[in-house]
Coordinates of C-alpha atoms in Angstrom, one line a residue:
Chain A
M1 CA -0.2 0.3 0.1
M2 CA 2.3 2.1 0.5
L3 CA 4.4 1.0 -2.1
S4 CA 1.8 2.4 -4.0
T5 CA 1.3 5.5 -2.3
I6 CA 4.9 6.4 -3.6
I7 CA 4.3 5.4 -7.1
S8 CA 1.9 7.6 -7.4
M9 CA 2.9 10.5 -5.7
A10 CA 5.8 10.1 -7.6
A11 CA 4.1 10.1 -11.3
A12 CA 2.1 13.2 -10.0
G13 CA 5.0 14.9 -9.2
A14 CA 7.5 14.8 -12.7
D15 CA 7.4 14.5 -16.1
G16 CA 9.9 13.6 -18.3
V17 CA 13.4 12.0 -16.6
A18 CA 13.1 11.1 -13.1
A19 CA 13.5 15.1 -11.3
S20 CA 11.1 14.7 -8.0
P21 CA 12.5 13.7 -4.9
I22 CA 10.3 11.4 -4.5
V23 CA 11.1 10.1 -8.1
A24 CA 15.0 9.1 -7.0
L25 CA 13.9 8.0 -3.0
A26 CA 11.7 5.3 -5.1
Y27 CA 15.3 4.3 -7.1
L28 CA 16.9 4.6 -3.9
V29 CA 14.5 1.8 -2.2
A30 CA 14.8 -0.1 -5.5
G31 CA 18.6 0.3 -5.2
V32 CA 18.2 -0.9 -1.3
L33 CA 16.4 -4.4 -1.7
F34 CA 18.9 -5.1 -4.8
I35 CA 21.6 -5.0 -2.1
L36 CA 19.7 -6.9 0.5
A37 CA 19.0 -9.5 -2.4
L38 CA 22.8 -10.2 -2.4
R39 CA 23.1 -9.7 1.4
G40 CA 20.4 -12.6 1.5
L41 CA 22.9 -15.3 -0.2
S42 CA 24.5 -14.8 3.3
S43 CA 22.6 -18.7 4.3
P44 CA 21.1 -20.9 1.8
A45 CA 18.5 -20.4 4.8
S46 CA 17.7 -16.4 3.9
S47 CA 18.6 -16.9 0.4
R48 CA 15.1 -16.9 -1.2
R49 CA 13.7 -14.0 1.6
G50 CA 16.3 -12.2 -0.8
N51 CA 15.9 -12.9 -4.3
R52 CA 12.0 -11.8 -3.6
M53 CA 13.1 -8.9 -2.2
G54 CA 15.6 -8.5 -5.4
M55 CA 12.2 -9.4 -7.1
A56 CA 10.9 -6.4 -5.9
G57 CA 13.5 -4.0 -6.1
M58 CA 13.3 -4.6 -10.1
A59 CA 9.0 -4.2 -9.9
I60 CA 9.8 -0.8 -8.1
A61 CA 12.0 -0.1 -10.6
V62 CA 10.2 -0.4 -13.4
A63 CA 6.7 0.8 -12.4
T64 CA 8.5 4.1 -11.4
T65 CA 10.5 4.8 -14.8
L66 CA 7.0 3.7 -16.5
Y67 CA 4.8 6.0 -14.5
T68 CA 7.3 8.9 -14.7
H69 CA 7.4 9.0 -18.6
D70 CA 4.8 10.2 -21.4
V71 CA 4.3 6.4 -22.1
V72 CA 3.7 6.6 -26.6
S73 CA 3.8 3.2 -26.9
L74 CA 2.5 1.4 -23.5
P75 CA 0.9 -2.2 -25.6
E76 CA 4.7 -2.2 -27.4
I77 CA 6.5 -2.5 -24.3
V78 CA 3.9 -4.2 -22.7
G79 CA 4.6 -6.8 -25.3
A80 CA 7.8 -6.7 -25.4
I81 CA 8.3 -7.4 -21.9
A82 CA 5.5 -10.1 -22.1
I83 CA 7.4 -12.3 -24.7
G84 CA 10.9 -11.3 -23.3
G85 CA 9.9 -12.4 -20.0
V86 CA 7.5 -15.4 -21.4
I87 CA 11.1 -17.4 -23.0
G88 CA 12.8 -16.0 -19.7
F89 CA 10.9 -18.1 -17.9
V90 CA 10.3 -21.3 -20.4
I91 CA 14.2 -21.4 -20.4
A92 CA 15.2 -21.5 -16.5
R93 CA 12.4 -24.7 -15.6
R94 CA 13.3 -26.5 -18.8
I95 CA 17.6 -26.1 -18.1
A96 CA 19.4 -29.1 -16.4
M97 CA 21.6 -28.3 -13.2
T98 CA 24.8 -29.5 -15.0
D99 CA 24.1 -26.7 -18.0
M100 CA 24.2 -23.7 -15.3
P101 CA 27.0 -22.4 -16.0
Q102 CA 26.2 -22.0 -20.2
L103 CA 23.0 -20.2 -19.6
V104 CA 24.7 -17.5 -16.7
A105 CA 27.6 -17.0 -19.5
A106 CA 24.0 -16.4 -22.7
F107 CA 23.0 -13.9 -19.6
H108 CA 25.4 -12.6 -19.6
S109 CA 25.6 -12.1 -22.8
L110 CA 21.9 -10.2 -23.2
V111 CA 23.0 -7.8 -21.0
G112 CA 25.9 -6.2 -22.5
L113 CA 23.6 -6.3 -25.5
A114 CA 20.7 -4.0 -24.4
A115 CA 23.7 -1.9 -22.5
V116 CA 24.5 -1.9 -26.4
L117 CA 21.5 -0.9 -27.2
V118 CA 20.2 1.6 -24.6
G119 CA 23.7 2.9 -25.7
A120 CA 22.6 3.1 -29.2
A121 CA 19.4 4.8 -28.2
A122 CA 20.0 7.0 -25.9
Y123 CA 22.8 8.1 -28.9
L124 CA 20.0 8.6 -31.4
N125 CA 17.6 10.0 -28.5
P126 CA 19.7 12.9 -26.3
G127 CA 16.8 14.7 -25.7
A128 CA 14.1 11.1 -24.4
F129 CA 17.4 10.7 -21.8
G130 CA 18.0 14.9 -20.8
I131 CA 21.5 14.4 -21.2
L132 CA 21.3 17.6 -24.2
D133 CA 23.0 20.2 -23.4
A134 CA 20.9 23.6 -23.7
L135 CA 23.2 26.2 -25.4
T136 CA 24.5 23.9 -28.0
G137 CA 21.6 21.6 -28.7
E138 CA 25.0 19.0 -28.0
I139 CA 25.2 15.8 -25.9
H140 CA 26.8 16.4 -22.7
N141 CA 30.6 15.7 -23.1
A142 CA 30.7 14.1 -19.8
S143 CA 27.3 11.9 -20.9
R144 CA 29.3 10.7 -24.4
I145 CA 31.9 9.5 -22.5
E146 CA 29.6 7.2 -19.8
M147 CA 27.6 6.6 -23.2
G148 CA 30.8 5.5 -25.1
L149 CA 32.2 3.2 -21.9
G150 CA 29.1 2.4 -21.4
V151 CA 28.6 0.6 -24.7
A152 CA 32.2 -0.4 -24.8
I153 CA 32.1 -2.7 -22.2
G154 CA 28.7 -3.9 -23.2
A155 CA 29.5 -4.3 -26.6
I156 CA 32.6 -6.5 -25.0
T157 CA 30.2 -8.5 -22.0
F158 CA 27.8 -9.6 -25.6
S159 CA 30.8 -11.0 -27.7
G160 CA 33.4 -12.3 -24.8
S161 CA 29.8 -14.2 -23.3
V162 CA 28.9 -15.5 -26.4
I163 CA 32.4 -16.7 -27.0
A164 CA 32.6 -17.9 -22.9
F165 CA 28.8 -19.8 -24.3
L166 CA 29.8 -21.1 -27.3
K167 CA 33.6 -23.1 -25.2
L168 CA 30.9 -23.7 -22.1
N169 CA 28.0 -25.5 -25.0
G170 CA 30.7 -27.1 -26.4
N171 CA 29.4 -26.1 -29.5
M172 CA 33.4 -24.8 -29.7
S173 CA 36.8 -26.7 -28.6
G174 CA 37.5 -25.8 -24.9
K175 CA 41.1 -25.5 -26.1
P176 CA 43.1 -22.6 -25.8
I177 CA 43.1 -20.6 -29.5
M178 CA 46.2 -18.4 -30.4
L179 CA 45.9 -16.3 -32.4
P180 CA 50.0 -14.8 -33.7
A181 CA 50.5 -11.7 -32.0
R182 CA 47.9 -11.5 -29.9
H183 CA 48.5 -9.5 -27.5
V184 CA 49.2 -6.8 -30.0
I185 CA 45.9 -7.0 -31.8
N186 CA 43.9 -6.4 -28.4
L187 CA 46.8 -3.9 -26.4
G188 CA 46.3 -2.0 -29.6
T189 CA 41.9 -2.7 -30.6
L190 CA 41.8 -1.5 -26.5
A191 CA 43.8 1.6 -26.7
A192 CA 41.7 2.3 -30.2
I193 CA 39.1 2.3 -28.4
L194 CA 39.9 4.3 -25.2
G195 CA 41.4 7.0 -28.2
L196 CA 38.1 7.1 -29.9
I197 CA 35.9 8.0 -26.7
A198 CA 38.4 10.6 -26.0
Y199 CA 37.6 12.0 -29.2
F200 CA 34.1 11.1 -29.1
V201 CA 34.2 14.1 -26.5
T202 CA 35.3 16.4 -29.6
D203 CA 33.0 15.9 -32.0
Q204 CA 29.6 13.3 -31.9
S205 CA 29.9 12.3 -35.3
P206 CA 28.3 9.0 -36.0
W207 CA 31.7 7.1 -36.9
V208 CA 33.2 7.9 -33.7
F209 CA 30.1 6.3 -32.1
W210 CA 29.5 3.2 -34.2
T211 CA 33.4 1.8 -34.7
V212 CA 33.6 2.7 -31.2
T213 CA 31.1 0.0 -30.8
A214 CA 32.4 -2.3 -33.7
L215 CA 35.4 -2.6 -32.4
S216 CA 34.4 -3.4 -29.0
F217 CA 32.0 -6.2 -30.2
I218 CA 36.1 -7.7 -31.8
I219 CA 38.0 -7.6 -29.3
G220 CA 35.4 -8.9 -26.9
F221 CA 35.5 -11.8 -29.1
L222 CA 39.5 -11.7 -29.3
L223 CA 39.6 -11.8 -25.9
I224 CA 37.9 -14.5 -24.7
I225 CA 39.1 -17.7 -27.1
P226 CA 42.7 -18.0 -26.3
I227 CA 41.7 -19.0 -22.7
G228 CA 40.6 -22.6 -21.8
G229 CA 37.9 -24.7 -20.5
A230 CA 38.8 -24.8 -17.3
D231 CA 39.8 -21.4 -17.0
M232 CA 36.2 -20.4 -17.5
P233 CA 35.0 -19.7 -14.2
V234 CA 37.1 -16.7 -13.9
V235 CA 36.1 -15.9 -16.9
V236 CA 32.4 -15.9 -16.4
S237 CA 32.7 -13.9 -13.4
M238 CA 35.0 -11.2 -15.1
L239 CA 32.2 -11.2 -18.3
N240 CA 29.7 -10.7 -14.2
S241 CA 31.7 -8.0 -13.3
Y242 CA 31.5 -6.3 -17.0
S243 CA 28.3 -6.0 -17.0
G244 CA 28.2 -4.4 -13.5
W245 CA 29.8 -2.2 -14.7
A246 CA 27.9 -1.6 -18.4
A247 CA 25.1 -0.8 -15.8
A248 CA 26.5 1.5 -13.6
A249 CA 28.0 3.4 -16.9
M250 CA 24.4 3.5 -18.7
G251 CA 22.9 4.6 -14.3
F252 CA 25.9 7.9 -14.7
T253 CA 24.2 8.7 -18.2
L254 CA 20.2 8.5 -16.9
G255 CA 21.6 9.8 -13.1
N256 CA 19.6 6.7 -12.2
T257 CA 20.7 5.6 -8.6
A258 CA 19.0 2.1 -9.0
M259 CA 21.5 1.7 -12.0
I260 CA 24.2 3.1 -10.6
V261 CA 23.8 1.0 -6.9
T262 CA 22.9 -2.8 -9.2
G263 CA 26.0 -1.8 -11.6
A264 CA 28.6 -1.3 -8.7
L265 CA 27.1 -3.9 -7.1
V266 CA 26.9 -6.7 -9.7
G267 CA 30.5 -5.3 -10.5
S268 CA 32.4 -6.1 -7.7
S269 CA 30.6 -8.7 -6.7
G270 CA 31.8 -10.4 -10.0
A271 CA 35.5 -8.8 -8.9
I272 CA 35.8 -10.7 -6.2
L273 CA 34.3 -14.2 -7.1
S274 CA 37.4 -13.6 -10.4
Y275 CA 40.0 -12.9 -7.2
I276 CA 39.1 -16.2 -5.1
M277 CA 39.0 -17.7 -8.8
C278 CA 42.2 -16.6 -9.1
K279 CA 43.6 -17.7 -6.0
A280 CA 42.1 -21.0 -5.7
M281 CA 44.4 -21.6 -8.8
N282 CA 47.1 -19.3 -7.7
R283 CA 47.1 -17.4 -10.7
S284 CA 47.6 -14.2 -11.5
F285 CA 44.2 -12.4 -12.9
I286 CA 46.1 -11.1 -15.8
S287 CA 47.8 -14.9 -17.0
V288 CA 44.5 -16.4 -16.9
I289 CA 43.7 -13.3 -19.1
A290 CA 46.7 -13.3 -21.5
G291 CA 45.1 -17.5 -21.6
G292 CA 46.8 -19.9 -23.6
F293 CA 47.1 -22.7 -20.0
G294 CA 47.1 -25.9 -20.9
A295 CA 47.3 -25.4 -24.7
E296 CA 50.6 -27.2 -24.0
S297 CA 51.3 -30.3 -23.2
G298 CA 53.2 -32.4 -21.3
P299 CA 55.3 -29.9 -19.2
S300 CA 58.9 -30.3 -18.7
G301 CA 58.9 -30.8 -14.9
G302 CA 55.2 -32.4 -14.4
G303 CA 56.4 -36.6 -14.7
A304 CA 55.8 -36.4 -18.7
A305 CA 58.2 -39.9 -18.3
A306 CA 55.2 -41.7 -16.2
V307 CA 54.1 -43.3 -18.9
D308 CA 53.6 -46.6 -18.0
R309 CA 54.7 -46.7 -13.5
P310 CA 52.4 -49.5 -11.7
Y311 CA 48.8 -48.9 -10.6
K312 CA 46.4 -50.9 -9.0
R313 CA 42.7 -51.1 -10.7
G314 CA 39.8 -52.1 -8.6
S315 CA 36.4 -52.9 -8.9
A316 CA 33.1 -51.4 -7.5
E317 CA 32.7 -54.7 -5.6
D318 CA 36.6 -54.0 -4.3
A319 CA 35.5 -50.5 -3.8
A320 CA 32.0 -50.4 -2.4
F321 CA 33.9 -53.5 0.4
L322 CA 36.3 -51.3 1.7
M323 CA 33.6 -48.4 1.8
K324 CA 31.8 -50.0 4.1
Q325 CA 34.4 -51.5 6.4
A326 CA 35.0 -47.4 6.9
D327 CA 34.4 -45.5 9.5
S328 CA 34.8 -41.6 7.6
V329 CA 34.3 -41.3 3.5
I330 CA 35.0 -37.6 1.8
I331 CA 34.2 -37.4 -1.6
V332 CA 36.1 -34.7 -3.6
P333 CA 33.7 -34.5 -6.6
G334 CA 35.0 -32.5 -9.4
Y335 CA 34.4 -31.3 -13.6
G336 CA 34.0 -35.0 -14.3
M337 CA 31.3 -35.6 -12.4
A338 CA 29.1 -32.8 -13.6
V339 CA 29.6 -34.3 -17.1
S340 CA 29.0 -38.5 -16.6
Q341 CA 25.4 -36.4 -14.5
A342 CA 26.6 -38.9 -11.4
Q343 CA 25.5 -36.6 -8.8
H344 CA 22.3 -38.7 -7.6
A345 CA 23.8 -41.5 -7.8
L346 CA 26.4 -40.0 -5.8
R347 CA 24.0 -39.2 -3.7
E348 CA 22.4 -43.0 -3.5
M349 CA 26.1 -44.1 -2.5
G350 CA 26.2 -41.5 -0.3
D351 CA 22.9 -42.5 2.0
L352 CA 23.8 -46.4 1.3
L353 CA 26.7 -45.2 3.8
K354 CA 25.3 -43.8 6.0
K355 CA 22.9 -46.8 6.7
E356 CA 26.0 -48.5 7.0
G357 CA 27.2 -45.7 9.6
V358 CA 30.1 -44.2 8.0
S359 CA 30.3 -40.4 8.4
V360 CA 30.0 -39.1 4.7
K361 CA 31.3 -35.0 3.8
Y362 CA 31.5 -33.9 0.6
A363 CA 35.3 -32.0 0.0
I364 CA 34.8 -28.8 -2.5
H365 CA 37.7 -27.3 -3.8
P366 CA 36.9 -23.3 -5.1
V367 CA 37.4 -23.8 -9.0
A368 CA 35.7 -27.3 -9.5
G369 CA 33.4 -27.5 -11.8
R370 CA 33.7 -24.8 -14.3
M371 CA 31.9 -21.5 -12.4
P372 CA 32.1 -20.6 -9.0
G373 CA 29.5 -23.4 -6.8
H374 CA 29.0 -25.3 -9.6
M375 CA 29.4 -28.2 -7.7
N376 CA 27.3 -26.9 -4.8
V377 CA 24.6 -26.8 -7.2
L378 CA 24.8 -29.6 -8.5
L379 CA 24.9 -31.9 -5.0
A380 CA 21.7 -30.2 -4.0
E381 CA 19.9 -30.3 -6.7
A382 CA 20.6 -34.6 -6.2
N383 CA 19.4 -33.8 -2.2
V384 CA 22.3 -33.7 -0.4
P385 CA 21.6 -31.5 2.2
Y386 CA 24.5 -28.2 2.2
D387 CA 25.7 -29.5 6.2
E388 CA 27.6 -32.2 4.4
V389 CA 29.4 -30.0 2.0
F390 CA 32.3 -28.7 2.5
E391 CA 34.7 -26.0 1.4
L392 CA 38.7 -26.7 1.3
E393 CA 39.1 -24.3 3.9
D394 CA 36.8 -26.2 6.3
I395 CA 37.6 -30.2 5.8
N396 CA 41.3 -30.3 4.6
S397 CA 42.6 -30.9 8.8
E398 CA 40.2 -33.9 8.3
F399 CA 41.9 -35.8 5.6
G400 CA 44.4 -37.8 8.1
Q401 CA 41.6 -38.9 10.5
A402 CA 39.8 -40.6 7.0
D403 CA 39.5 -43.7 6.5
V404 CA 38.6 -43.2 2.8
A405 CA 39.3 -40.4 0.1
F406 CA 36.5 -40.6 -2.8
V407 CA 38.0 -38.6 -6.0
I408 CA 35.2 -38.5 -8.6
G409 CA 35.9 -36.2 -11.6
A410 CA 38.9 -34.3 -10.2
N411 CA 42.0 -34.7 -10.3
D412 CA 44.8 -31.0 -10.4
V413 CA 42.6 -30.0 -7.5
T414 CA 43.9 -32.9 -5.5
N415 CA 47.7 -33.3 -7.4
P416 CA 50.0 -33.1 -4.6
A417 CA 52.3 -31.7 -6.9
A418 CA 51.1 -28.7 -6.2
K419 CA 52.9 -28.6 -3.4
T420 CA 56.2 -29.9 -4.0
D421 CA 57.0 -29.3 -7.5
K422 CA 58.4 -26.3 -7.6
T423 CA 58.0 -26.9 -12.5
S424 CA 54.6 -27.6 -12.0
P425 CA 52.5 -25.5 -13.5
I426 CA 50.3 -26.0 -11.1
Y427 CA 52.4 -25.4 -8.2
G428 CA 51.8 -22.5 -5.2
M429 CA 47.8 -24.3 -6.2
P430 CA 46.1 -24.9 -3.1
I431 CA 45.3 -28.9 -3.3
L432 CA 42.3 -30.7 -1.1
D433 CA 44.7 -33.5 0.5
V434 CA 43.1 -36.4 -0.6
A435 CA 46.2 -38.8 -0.2
N436 CA 46.6 -38.3 3.6
A437 CA 43.5 -40.9 3.8
K438 CA 43.9 -44.5 4.9
S439 CA 43.0 -44.9 1.0
V440 CA 42.0 -43.6 -1.7
L441 CA 39.2 -44.4 -4.9
F442 CA 40.0 -42.4 -7.6
V443 CA 37.5 -42.3 -10.0
K444 CA 38.9 -41.7 -13.7
R445 CA 38.2 -42.2 -17.2
S446 CA 41.4 -44.4 -18.1
M447 CA 45.4 -43.7 -17.0
G448 CA 45.9 -41.7 -20.6
G449 CA 44.7 -37.8 -20.7
A450 CA 46.2 -35.8 -17.0
G451 CA 43.5 -33.3 -15.9
Y452 CA 43.5 -29.9 -17.5
A453 CA 46.8 -28.4 -16.6
G454 CA 48.4 -31.5 -18.2
V455 CA 50.5 -33.1 -15.3
D456 CA 50.5 -35.9 -14.7
N457 CA 49.8 -36.4 -10.5
E458 CA 51.1 -38.9 -8.2
V459 CA 48.6 -39.8 -5.7
F460 CA 46.9 -42.5 -9.1
Y461 CA 50.7 -44.7 -8.6
M462 CA 50.4 -44.7 -4.2
D463 CA 50.1 -47.9 -2.5
N464 CA 47.1 -46.5 -0.7
T465 CA 45.1 -45.5 -4.3
M466 CA 43.3 -48.0 -6.1
M467 CA 41.7 -46.1 -9.3
L468 CA 38.6 -47.3 -10.3
L469 CA 38.5 -46.8 -14.4
A470 CA 35.3 -46.2 -16.0
D471 CA 32.4 -43.2 -16.8
A472 CA 31.6 -42.1 -13.2
K473 CA 28.3 -42.2 -13.5
K474 CA 28.3 -45.7 -14.3
M475 CA 31.1 -46.9 -11.5
V476 CA 28.6 -45.5 -8.8
E477 CA 25.9 -46.9 -9.9
E478 CA 28.1 -49.9 -9.3
I479 CA 28.9 -49.8 -6.3
V480 CA 25.5 -48.8 -5.3
K481 CA 24.4 -52.6 -6.3
G482 CA 27.4 -53.6 -4.0
L483 CA 26.8 -51.9 -1.3
A484 CA 22.6 -52.9 -1.5
H485 CA 23.7 -56.1 -0.8
Chain B
M1 CA 21.2 15.2 -9.7
D2 CA 25.2 17.0 -10.6
F3 CA 28.2 14.5 -11.0
I4 CA 30.1 14.7 -7.7
S5 CA 26.5 13.7 -6.0
I6 CA 26.5 10.5 -8.8
L7 CA 29.5 10.1 -8.2
S8 CA 29.7 9.5 -4.4
I9 CA 26.2 6.9 -5.0
F10 CA 28.3 5.0 -7.3
V11 CA 32.0 4.8 -5.1
L12 CA 29.9 4.4 -1.5
A13 CA 28.1 1.0 -3.9
C14 CA 31.0 -0.6 -4.8
F15 CA 32.1 -0.1 -0.6
V16 CA 28.6 -2.1 -0.2
G17 CA 29.4 -4.4 -2.5
Y18 CA 32.6 -5.7 -2.0
Y19 CA 31.5 -6.5 2.0
V20 CA 28.1 -7.4 1.2
V21 CA 29.7 -9.2 -1.5
W22 CA 32.2 -11.5 0.2
S23 CA 29.9 -12.6 3.2
V24 CA 28.2 -14.8 0.6
T25 CA 28.8 -18.0 1.4
P26 CA 30.4 -20.4 -1.5
A27 CA 28.8 -22.5 -1.4
L28 CA 26.0 -20.0 -3.0
H29 CA 28.3 -18.4 -5.2
T30 CA 26.5 -19.5 -8.5
P31 CA 23.0 -18.6 -7.3
L32 CA 24.8 -15.3 -6.9
M33 CA 25.4 -15.2 -10.1
A34 CA 22.7 -16.1 -11.4
V35 CA 20.9 -13.3 -8.9
T36 CA 23.5 -10.3 -10.5
N37 CA 22.9 -11.3 -13.5
A38 CA 18.7 -10.4 -13.1
I39 CA 19.2 -7.4 -10.8
S40 CA 22.1 -6.1 -13.8
S41 CA 19.6 -6.0 -16.3
V42 CA 18.0 -3.3 -13.7
I43 CA 20.0 -1.8 -17.1
I44 CA 15.5 -2.0 -19.1
V45 CA 14.7 1.3 -17.2
G46 CA 17.5 2.8 -19.3
A47 CA 15.6 0.6 -22.4
L48 CA 11.7 1.6 -21.2
V49 CA 12.5 5.2 -21.0
A50 CA 14.3 4.8 -24.9
S51 CA 11.1 3.7 -26.2
A52 CA 8.7 5.6 -23.7
E53 CA 9.7 8.4 -25.3
A54 CA 8.9 10.5 -29.0
G55 CA 11.3 11.4 -30.6
S56 CA 13.6 9.3 -33.3
A57 CA 11.5 5.6 -34.2
A58 CA 15.3 3.8 -34.4
A59 CA 15.9 4.6 -30.9
K60 CA 12.6 3.1 -29.9
Y61 CA 12.8 -0.1 -31.6
L62 CA 16.1 -0.3 -30.4
G63 CA 14.8 0.4 -27.3
L64 CA 12.0 -2.1 -27.3
L65 CA 14.4 -5.0 -28.6
A66 CA 16.7 -3.5 -25.3
V67 CA 13.7 -4.6 -23.0
V68 CA 13.1 -7.9 -24.6
F69 CA 16.4 -9.1 -24.0
A70 CA 16.8 -7.8 -20.1
S71 CA 12.7 -9.1 -19.4
V72 CA 14.3 -12.4 -20.5
N73 CA 17.3 -12.1 -17.7
I74 CA 15.2 -10.7 -15.4
F75 CA 12.7 -13.4 -15.5
G76 CA 15.0 -16.1 -16.2
G77 CA 17.4 -14.8 -13.5
F78 CA 15.3 -14.7 -10.5
A79 CA 13.0 -17.6 -11.6
V80 CA 16.5 -19.6 -11.8
T81 CA 18.4 -18.5 -9.2
E82 CA 14.9 -19.0 -6.9
R83 CA 14.8 -22.7 -8.3
M84 CA 18.3 -23.4 -7.4
L85 CA 18.0 -22.1 -3.9
A86 CA 14.6 -24.3 -3.2
M87 CA 17.5 -27.4 -3.8
Y88 CA 19.0 -26.3 -0.8
K89 CA 17.8 -28.2 2.1
K90 CA 18.9 -29.0 6.1
K91 CA 19.7 -32.3 6.9
E92 CA 16.4 -33.8 8.0
R93 CA 16.7 -33.9 12.2
K94 CA 15.2 -37.2 13.4

């Protein structure tokens, strides 16, 4: 009720672009609701309430905008919202949880494209956005820079996300694609974009605006193609951040608090996630962005000589027997679990073990999977209670007391070379100390094909390791059968 | 609003974002990305302005197209976040 009062007051008090304090207040309320939406995610218990607040914030922002403008095309706008809304809703309902990284990349590309379109509309009809100088009849200088930056970041977000989507969705090889002299090309293009945006202040002719837009589309594409599949968590987070900065730049153009606050929130959120991901791989942000990681196979120090080393191979029955006897089992899932959709079978295995009185916990490395928190969502989908799922720093000391570490579809994040071998490309990366468990069960498709980093893993050849070579889902289903009788 | 007030809001919001996002539990990082995606589509405000105002037919249609894209994101983003969050359950205490 209070809400409708605010909005109707806003409608009465303003014409044209947000001028009345009540209108500004409504956008501020929307901004605060968005902050609370993120705040809610501090625990699963409060998260759904947070999400509802986000929806309310969006409803206020949209309603306020429509009420305060002389809307000449309401039916068309409602139609556009309805079309987009139905498409979005259907996709959200149908998407498989394993495809979440692709979906997020696709959504990012839409934010980027919307930013470009809004920027172009503002350039074509500056009067509507209130960015015309009353004296000269030209666009304000500050607005030109904000618009230029907004369009550039939006275009980079769009084309970068499209490439990320194609790589994550498997339409394009996950291997890095290396152009010759790419650093020179990229830096040159970036410099050209910034130079043109600066020049835009003195000359607002169309060719400047459209060249900035075109170059930005190209650079987004060039920036992402040399980056390999397993670095996608960083890329997706980074594009998340960009989509925020694009919204913020447009917020500056419109002088809109809700857009600025949201842009800043999303921008910092993506930046922090990129930082966490880089730290979890012990790599600098620059080295990830420069790309090419995992392009060369068999690095010098990683033990490329280890072709025919002896290892122990086990069957599903052996694994079932071993885990039945154990007091505690820690499960370490990785991208391989997502690929083979093994999460449901895994939860069944966990349930059967718990029935036998075994303590079951899950250990998640921050970069397991293809996006931040990917494994947690899949386990949640399979009904694994979230209080059985632990982050690296909370569980790593427990491997020493665990009877069995069950590694499924993870490799590099368990590799002790990260601690011992200074020449290894993954040296310094924090790992899950599975080798400290009394025995290790390692589910892997085959002995060939090391992890993403192309490094052999010592854990395979330890005396207390049993390799379970099969498709992850099939192997776990076999183990479940073994446990059932 | 003058540039300095807008800039102040922006800088302070960056700090708020910094502290709020660090308090998000790592288990919810995927929903975090989905919901930030949805809220960054507040750019729909700009799209609505473009499609609502008279003056340029081209700007109007660009705006309407942007409204469609932003709506996909808003509805899709919030709905998929809701779907994910509904899956996070605590252990049943017997």
